[in-house]
Amino acid sequence: MTKYIVGVDLGGTRIKIGLVNTNGDIVQEWSIPTNKEKEGSMILPDIVTALNKKFERKEIVKKSILGIGIGVAGNVDYKTGYVRGAYNLNWKHKISVKSELQEKMGVPVFVENDSNVAALGEHLVGNCKLDDSFVLITLGTGIGAGMVINGNLYRGATGCSGEIGHDTVVPNGPLCTCGKRGCLETVASATGVVNVAKMLAEQTSQVSQIKDSLKEHKNISSKEIFEAAEFQHDEFAKEVVDKIADYLGHASADIANMLNPNSIVFGGGVSAAGEFLRRRIEHYYHYYVFKPNEEATKIKMAGLQNNAGIVGAAALVMDEI
């Protein structure tokens, strides 16, 4: 009987799910929307339904499932599987992810912060296989960081390490889901990119299709802004990307000065901008970093991109069974 591991990447917009074999290869991948209505009370039932439907369709028996690994934004108690502070999921209280899924699915469940899970994936089969110490910054609906220090995942005293998305970078800036203002993720996540565009649109006289769309209150995505900057030579969009790169370069310099890792790696949906974004982050990183750390720490893009969460969640299970 072929054995599988389920990897779940629970994001603020979509839930990505994968069936992974024991070699770490994704053999089946799909996603469902993240339903944040009613304080996110349907998120875990939706995952259970999605898995049961897939198992039935593929004629997969639960005996062949070694376990379920799940990466979720927020403060995760790795041992108990409780999650709190998952603001991007609209979970306002502590949620028992591990026990609820384990009870419904009848297989072992392991829960970890989504950035830590992505870091595990990059360390195993991604761009950080040779890095003893690195920090993976995930840029999605929110921003988080997973840290591998001297070959080991670093969780901190209470499992709340890596919450770089809630560093204040713009005092009295946009309101964050955590209740504070001006957090890094309000100006550099997928939604943050649009926030920056809206702020800069009021300060520039440049002709720009992106700016015009914003002034007409049309919905604009971070992807459209990056594409306008890179491929359409939209000067306003370039200004937006430059500002975001400034914030991320500054954050990278702070990390390098504090931890002196081999690399700082960018993953998540926003990182799909690739080398176009990486070069700009690196420019500001060199400007802000303490010079003795400048060459020691490299700025890289994640190798697994959007699959890091699934592969890392599966790795979480493989580490435990």
CSV table of C-alpha atoms in Angstrom, one decimal:
chain,number,residue,atom,x,y,z
A,1,MET,CA,0.0,0.0,0.0
A,2,THR,CA,1.4,3.4,-1.0
A,3,LYS,CA,1.8,5.7,1.9
A,4,TYR,CA,1.0,9.4,1.8
A,5,ILE,CA,1.4,12.5,3.9
A,6,VAL,CA,-1.0,15.4,3.7
A,7,GLY,CA,0.5,18.9,3.7
A,8,VAL,CA,-1.8,21.8,4.3
A,9,ASP,CA,-0.7,25.5,3.8
A,10,LEU,CA,-3.5,27.5,5.5
A,11,GLY,CA,-3.3,31.0,4.1
A,12,GLY,CA,-5.5,34.0,4.6
A,13,THR,CA,-6.8,33.9,1.0
A,14,ARG,CA,-6.6,30.2,0.0
A,15,ILE,CA,-5.9,26.8,1.6
A,16,LYS,CA,-3.4,24.8,-0.4
A,17,ILE,CA,-3.5,21.1,0.1
A,18,GLY,CA,-1.1,18.4,-1.2
A,19,LEU,CA,-0.7,14.7,-1.1
A,20,VAL,CA,3.0,14.0,-0.7
A,21,ASN,CA,4.9,10.8,-0.9
A,22,THR,CA,7.6,9.7,1.5
A,23,ASN,CA,10.3,11.1,-0.8
A,24,GLY,CA,8.8,14.6,-0.4
A,25,ASP,CA,7.3,14.7,-3.9
A,26,ILE,CA,3.9,16.3,-4.3
A,27,VAL,CA,1.7,13.8,-6.2
A,28,GLN,CA,-1.6,15.7,-6.0
A,29,GLU,CA,-2.2,19.4,-5.2
A,30,TRP,CA,-5.4,21.5,-5.0
A,31,SER,CA,-6.7,24.5,-3.1
A,32,ILE,CA,-9.9,25.8,-1.6
A,33,PRO,CA,-10.9,29.4,-0.6
A,34,THR,CA,-10.3,30.4,3.0
A,35,ASN,CA,-13.8,31.1,4.4
A,36,LYS,CA,-13.2,33.8,7.1
A,37,GLU,CA,-16.9,34.4,7.8
A,38,LYS,CA,-18.3,33.8,11.3
A,39,GLU,CA,-14.8,34.3,12.8
A,40,GLY,CA,-13.3,31.6,10.6
A,41,SER,CA,-15.4,28.9,12.1
A,42,MET,CA,-15.8,27.0,8.8
A,43,ILE,CA,-12.1,26.8,8.0
A,44,LEU,CA,-11.3,23.5,9.7
A,45,PRO,CA,-14.6,21.8,8.6
A,46,ASP,CA,-13.8,22.9,5.1
A,47,ILE,CA,-10.4,21.2,5.3
A,48,VAL,CA,-12.0,18.0,6.5
A,49,THR,CA,-14.6,18.1,3.7
A,50,ALA,CA,-11.9,18.8,1.1
A,51,LEU,CA,-9.7,15.9,2.3
A,52,ASN,CA,-12.6,13.4,2.6
A,53,LYS,CA,-13.8,14.2,-0.9
A,54,LYS,CA,-10.3,13.8,-2.4
A,55,PHE,CA,-9.7,10.5,-0.6
A,56,GLU,CA,-13.1,9.2,-1.8
A,57,ARG,CA,-12.4,10.3,-5.4
A,58,LYS,CA,-8.9,8.8,-5.5
A,59,GLU,CA,-9.9,5.7,-3.5
A,60,ILE,CA,-7.4,6.5,-0.8
A,61,VAL,CA,-7.9,4.7,2.5
A,62,LYS,CA,-7.0,6.5,5.7
A,63,LYS,CA,-4.7,3.7,6.6
A,64,SER,CA,-2.4,4.9,3.9
A,65,ILE,CA,-2.2,8.4,5.4
A,66,LEU,CA,0.8,8.7,7.7
A,67,GLY,CA,-0.3,12.0,9.1
A,68,ILE,CA,-1.4,15.6,8.3
A,69,GLY,CA,1.0,18.5,8.7
A,70,ILE,CA,-0.5,22.0,8.7
A,71,GLY,CA,1.2,25.4,8.5
A,72,VAL,CA,-0.9,28.3,9.9
A,73,ALA,CA,-0.2,32.0,10.4
A,74,GLY,CA,-0.2,33.0,14.0
A,75,ASN,CA,1.3,32.0,17.3
A,76,VAL,CA,1.3,28.1,17.4
A,77,ASP,CA,1.9,26.0,20.4
A,78,TYR,CA,3.7,23.2,18.6
A,79,LYS,CA,3.2,20.6,21.4
A,80,THR,CA,-0.5,21.1,21.9
A,81,GLY,CA,-1.5,22.3,18.4
A,82,TYR,CA,-3.3,25.4,19.8
A,83,VAL,CA,-3.2,28.5,17.6
A,84,ARG,CA,-3.8,32.1,18.7
A,85,GLY,CA,-3.2,35.4,17.1
A,86,ALA,CA,-4.2,34.2,13.6
A,87,TYR,CA,-5.7,37.5,12.7
A,88,ASN,CA,-5.6,36.9,8.9
A,89,LEU,CA,-7.9,34.0,9.4
A,90,ASN,CA,-10.3,36.0,11.6
A,91,TRP,CA,-9.7,33.6,14.5
A,92,LYS,CA,-10.3,35.9,17.4
A,93,HIS,CA,-9.7,33.2,20.1
A,94,LYS,CA,-7.4,30.3,20.7
A,95,ILE,CA,-8.2,27.5,18.3
A,96,SER,CA,-7.4,23.8,18.9
A,97,VAL,CA,-6.4,22.9,15.4
A,98,LYS,CA,-4.6,19.7,16.2
A,99,SER,CA,-7.3,18.0,18.3
A,100,GLU,CA,-10.2,19.1,16.1
A,101,LEU,CA,-8.6,17.8,12.9
A,102,GLN,CA,-7.2,14.7,14.6
A,103,GLU,CA,-10.7,13.8,15.9
A,104,LYS,CA,-12.4,14.3,12.6
A,105,MET,CA,-9.7,12.7,10.3
A,106,GLY,CA,-8.5,9.9,12.6
A,107,VAL,CA,-4.9,10.3,11.7
A,108,PRO,CA,-2.0,12.1,13.5
A,109,VAL,CA,-1.9,15.9,13.0
A,110,PHE,CA,1.0,18.2,13.5
A,111,VAL,CA,0.6,22.0,13.5
A,112,GLU,CA,3.3,24.7,13.1
A,113,ASN,CA,3.6,28.3,12.2
A,114,ASP,CA,3.3,28.7,8.4
A,115,SER,CA,6.6,30.5,8.0
A,116,ASN,CA,8.4,27.8,10.0
A,117,VAL,CA,6.9,25.2,7.9
A,118,ALA,CA,8.0,26.9,4.7
A,119,ALA,CA,11.5,27.2,6.1
A,120,LEU,CA,11.5,23.5,6.7
A,121,GLY,CA,10.6,22.9,3.1
A,122,GLU,CA,13.4,25.2,1.8
A,123,HIS,CA,15.9,23.5,4.1
A,124,LEU,CA,15.0,20.0,2.9
A,125,VAL,CA,14.6,20.4,-0.8
A,126,GLY,CA,14.7,24.2,-1.7
A,127,ASN,CA,17.3,26.9,-2.0
A,128,CYS,CA,18.6,26.5,1.5
A,129,LYS,CA,19.8,22.9,1.6
A,130,LEU,CA,23.4,24.1,2.1
A,131,ASP,CA,22.6,26.9,4.5
A,132,ASP,CA,23.2,26.1,8.1
A,133,SER,CA,21.5,29.3,9.2
A,134,PHE,CA,18.9,31.3,7.3
A,135,VAL,CA,15.7,33.3,7.6
A,136,LEU,CA,12.8,32.8,5.2
A,137,ILE,CA,10.5,35.8,5.0
A,138,THR,CA,7.0,34.8,3.6
A,139,LEU,CA,5.2,37.6,1.7
A,140,GLY,CA,1.5,36.7,1.3
A,141,THR,CA,-1.7,38.0,2.8
A,142,GLY,CA,0.5,38.8,5.8
A,143,ILE,CA,4.2,38.6,6.5
A,144,GLY,CA,6.1,36.2,8.7
A,145,ALA,CA,9.5,34.7,9.1
A,146,GLY,CA,10.8,31.2,9.7
A,147,MET,CA,14.3,30.8,11.1
A,148,VAL,CA,16.7,27.9,10.9
A,149,ILE,CA,19.7,28.5,13.2
A,150,ASN,CA,22.6,26.1,13.2
A,151,GLY,CA,20.5,23.6,11.4
A,152,ASN,CA,17.6,23.6,13.7
A,153,LEU,CA,14.2,25.4,13.5
A,154,TYR,CA,14.1,28.2,16.0
A,155,ARG,CA,10.6,28.7,17.6
A,156,GLY,CA,11.5,31.1,20.5
A,157,ALA,CA,10.4,30.8,24.1
A,158,THR,CA,6.7,30.5,23.4
A,159,GLY,CA,6.5,29.7,19.7
A,160,CYS,CA,6.1,33.3,18.7
A,161,SER,CA,9.4,34.0,17.0
A,162,GLY,CA,9.6,35.4,13.5
A,163,GLU,CA,6.6,37.8,13.7
A,164,ILE,CA,8.5,40.4,11.7
A,165,GLY,CA,5.3,41.4,9.9
A,166,HIS,CA,4.3,43.2,13.1
A,167,ASP,CA,7.3,45.3,13.3
A,168,THR,CA,6.2,49.0,13.2
A,169,VAL,CA,7.8,50.6,10.2
A,170,VAL,CA,5.3,53.4,9.5
A,171,PRO,CA,4.2,55.1,12.8
A,172,ASN,CA,0.5,55.9,12.6
A,173,GLY,CA,0.4,54.1,9.3
A,174,PRO,CA,-2.3,51.8,7.9
A,175,LEU,CA,-4.3,49.8,10.4
A,176,CYS,CA,-3.1,46.2,10.7
A,177,THR,CA,-5.3,43.1,11.4
A,178,CYS,CA,-3.4,42.8,14.8
A,179,GLY,CA,-4.9,46.2,15.9
A,180,LYS,CA,-1.7,48.2,15.6
A,181,ARG,CA,-0.9,50.7,12.9
A,182,GLY,CA,2.0,50.8,10.5
A,183,CYS,CA,3.2,47.1,10.8
A,184,LEU,CA,5.5,45.9,8.0
A,185,GLU,CA,2.7,43.7,6.6
A,186,THR,CA,0.5,46.8,6.1
A,187,VAL,CA,3.0,48.1,3.6
A,188,ALA,CA,4.8,45.0,2.1
A,189,SER,CA,2.4,42.1,2.0
A,190,ALA,CA,0.0,41.5,-0.9
A,191,THR,CA,-2.5,43.9,0.6
A,192,GLY,CA,0.3,46.2,1.8
A,193,VAL,CA,1.5,46.7,-1.8
A,194,VAL,CA,-1.9,48.2,-2.6
A,195,ASN,CA,-1.9,50.3,0.6
A,196,VAL,CA,1.4,51.8,-0.5
A,197,ALA,CA,0.1,52.5,-4.0
A,198,LYS,CA,-2.9,54.3,-2.5
A,199,MET,CA,-0.7,56.4,-0.3
A,200,LEU,CA,1.7,57.4,-3.0
A,201,ALA,CA,-1.1,58.1,-5.5
A,202,GLU,CA,-2.0,61.1,-3.5
A,203,GLN,CA,1.5,62.4,-3.6
A,204,THR,CA,2.5,62.2,-7.2
A,205,SER,CA,1.5,63.9,-10.5
A,206,GLN,CA,2.9,61.0,-12.7
A,207,VAL,CA,0.7,59.7,-15.5
A,208,SER,CA,-0.1,56.1,-14.7
A,209,GLN,CA,-2.8,53.5,-15.5
A,210,ILE,CA,-2.4,52.0,-12.0
A,211,LYS,CA,-2.8,55.4,-10.4
A,212,ASP,CA,-5.9,56.2,-12.5
A,213,SER,CA,-7.4,52.8,-11.6
A,214,LEU,CA,-6.9,53.5,-7.9
A,215,LYS,CA,-8.4,57.0,-8.1
A,216,GLU,CA,-11.5,55.4,-9.9
A,217,HIS,CA,-11.7,53.0,-6.9
A,218,LYS,CA,-11.1,49.9,-9.1
A,219,ASN,CA,-9.7,46.8,-7.5
A,220,ILE,CA,-6.0,46.5,-8.1
A,221,SER,CA,-3.8,43.6,-7.1
A,222,SER,CA,-0.1,43.5,-6.0
A,223,LYS,CA,0.5,41.3,-9.1
A,224,GLU,CA,-0.8,44.0,-11.4
A,225,ILE,CA,1.4,46.6,-9.8
A,226,PHE,CA,4.5,44.5,-10.1
A,227,GLU,CA,3.7,43.6,-13.7
A,228,ALA,CA,3.1,47.3,-14.6
A,229,ALA,CA,6.4,48.2,-13.0
A,230,GLU,CA,8.4,45.4,-14.7
A,231,PHE,CA,6.8,45.0,-18.1
A,232,GLN,CA,4.8,48.2,-18.8
A,233,HIS,CA,7.5,50.6,-17.5
A,234,ASP,CA,4.9,52.4,-15.4
A,235,GLU,CA,6.9,54.9,-13.4
A,236,PHE,CA,4.4,55.2,-10.7
A,237,ALA,CA,4.3,51.4,-10.2
A,238,LYS,CA,8.1,51.4,-10.1
A,239,GLU,CA,7.9,54.0,-7.4
A,240,VAL,CA,5.6,51.8,-5.4
A,241,VAL,CA,7.8,48.7,-5.8
A,242,ASP,CA,10.9,50.8,-4.8
A,243,LYS,CA,9.1,51.9,-1.6
A,244,ILE,CA,8.2,48.3,-0.7
A,245,ALA,CA,11.8,47.2,-1.5
A,246,ASP,CA,13.0,49.9,0.9
A,247,TYR,CA,10.9,48.5,3.7
A,248,LEU,CA,12.0,44.9,3.0
A,249,GLY,CA,15.6,45.9,2.6
A,250,HIS,CA,15.6,47.7,5.9
A,251,ALA,CA,14.0,44.7,7.6
A,252,SER,CA,16.6,42.4,6.0
A,253,ALA,CA,19.4,44.5,7.3
A,254,ASP,CA,18.0,44.4,10.8
A,255,ILE,CA,17.9,40.6,10.6
A,256,ALA,CA,21.4,40.3,9.2
A,257,ASN,CA,22.7,42.6,12.0
A,258,MET,CA,21.0,40.6,14.7
A,259,LEU,CA,21.5,37.0,13.5
A,260,ASN,CA,24.3,37.0,10.9
A,261,PRO,CA,22.6,34.1,8.9
A,262,ASN,CA,24.0,32.7,5.6
A,263,SER,CA,21.0,34.0,3.8
A,264,ILE,CA,17.7,35.9,3.9
A,265,VAL,CA,15.2,34.2,1.6
A,266,PHE,CA,11.9,35.6,0.3
A,267,GLY,CA,9.0,33.4,-0.5
A,268,GLY,CA,5.2,33.5,-0.6
A,269,GLY,CA,2.9,34.9,-3.2
A,270,VAL,CA,4.4,38.4,-3.5
A,271,SER,CA,7.8,36.9,-4.1
A,272,ALA,CA,6.5,35.7,-7.5
A,273,ALA,CA,7.9,39.1,-8.7
A,274,GLY,CA,11.2,37.2,-8.5
A,275,GLU,CA,14.5,38.7,-9.5
A,276,PHE,CA,12.9,42.1,-10.3
A,277,LEU,CA,11.9,42.4,-6.6
A,278,ARG,CA,15.0,40.7,-5.2
A,279,ARG,CA,17.5,43.1,-6.9
A,280,ARG,CA,15.6,46.1,-5.4
A,281,ILE,CA,15.5,44.6,-1.9
A,282,GLU,CA,19.2,43.8,-2.2
A,283,HIS,CA,20.0,47.4,-3.1
A,284,TYR,CA,18.4,48.7,0.0
A,285,TYR,CA,19.8,45.9,2.1
A,286,HIS,CA,23.3,47.0,1.1
A,287,TYR,CA,22.4,50.6,2.0
A,288,TYR,CA,21.2,49.7,5.5
A,289,VAL,CA,23.2,46.8,6.7
A,290,PHE,CA,26.3,46.9,9.0
A,291,LYS,CA,29.2,46.5,6.6
A,292,PRO,CA,30.9,43.5,8.2
A,293,ASN,CA,27.6,41.6,7.6
A,294,GLU,CA,27.1,42.8,4.1
A,295,GLU,CA,28.9,39.9,2.3
A,296,ALA,CA,28.2,37.2,4.9
A,297,THR,CA,24.4,37.3,4.3
A,298,LYS,CA,23.0,36.8,0.8
A,299,ILE,CA,19.5,37.9,-0.3
A,300,LYS,CA,17.8,35.0,-2.2
A,301,MET,CA,14.4,34.0,-3.5
A,302,ALA,CA,12.8,30.8,-2.3
A,303,GLY,CA,13.2,27.7,-4.6
A,304,LEU,CA,9.9,26.1,-3.8
A,305,GLN,CA,7.9,29.3,-4.2
A,306,ASN,CA,4.2,28.4,-3.6
A,307,ASN,CA,4.9,24.8,-2.8
A,308,ALA,CA,7.1,25.5,0.2
A,309,GLY,CA,4.2,25.4,2.6
A,310,ILE,CA,2.9,22.0,1.4
A,311,VAL,CA,6.3,20.4,1.3
A,312,GLY,CA,7.3,21.8,4.7
A,313,ALA,CA,4.1,20.7,6.3
A,314,ALA,CA,4.7,17.2,5.0
A,315,ALA,CA,8.3,17.4,6.4
A,316,LEU,CA,6.8,18.3,9.8
A,317,VAL,CA,5.1,14.9,9.8
A,318,MET,CA,8.1,13.0,8.5
A,319,ASP,CA,10.2,14.5,11.4
A,320,GLU,CA,7.7,13.1,13.9
A,321,ILE,CA,6.7,9.6,12.6
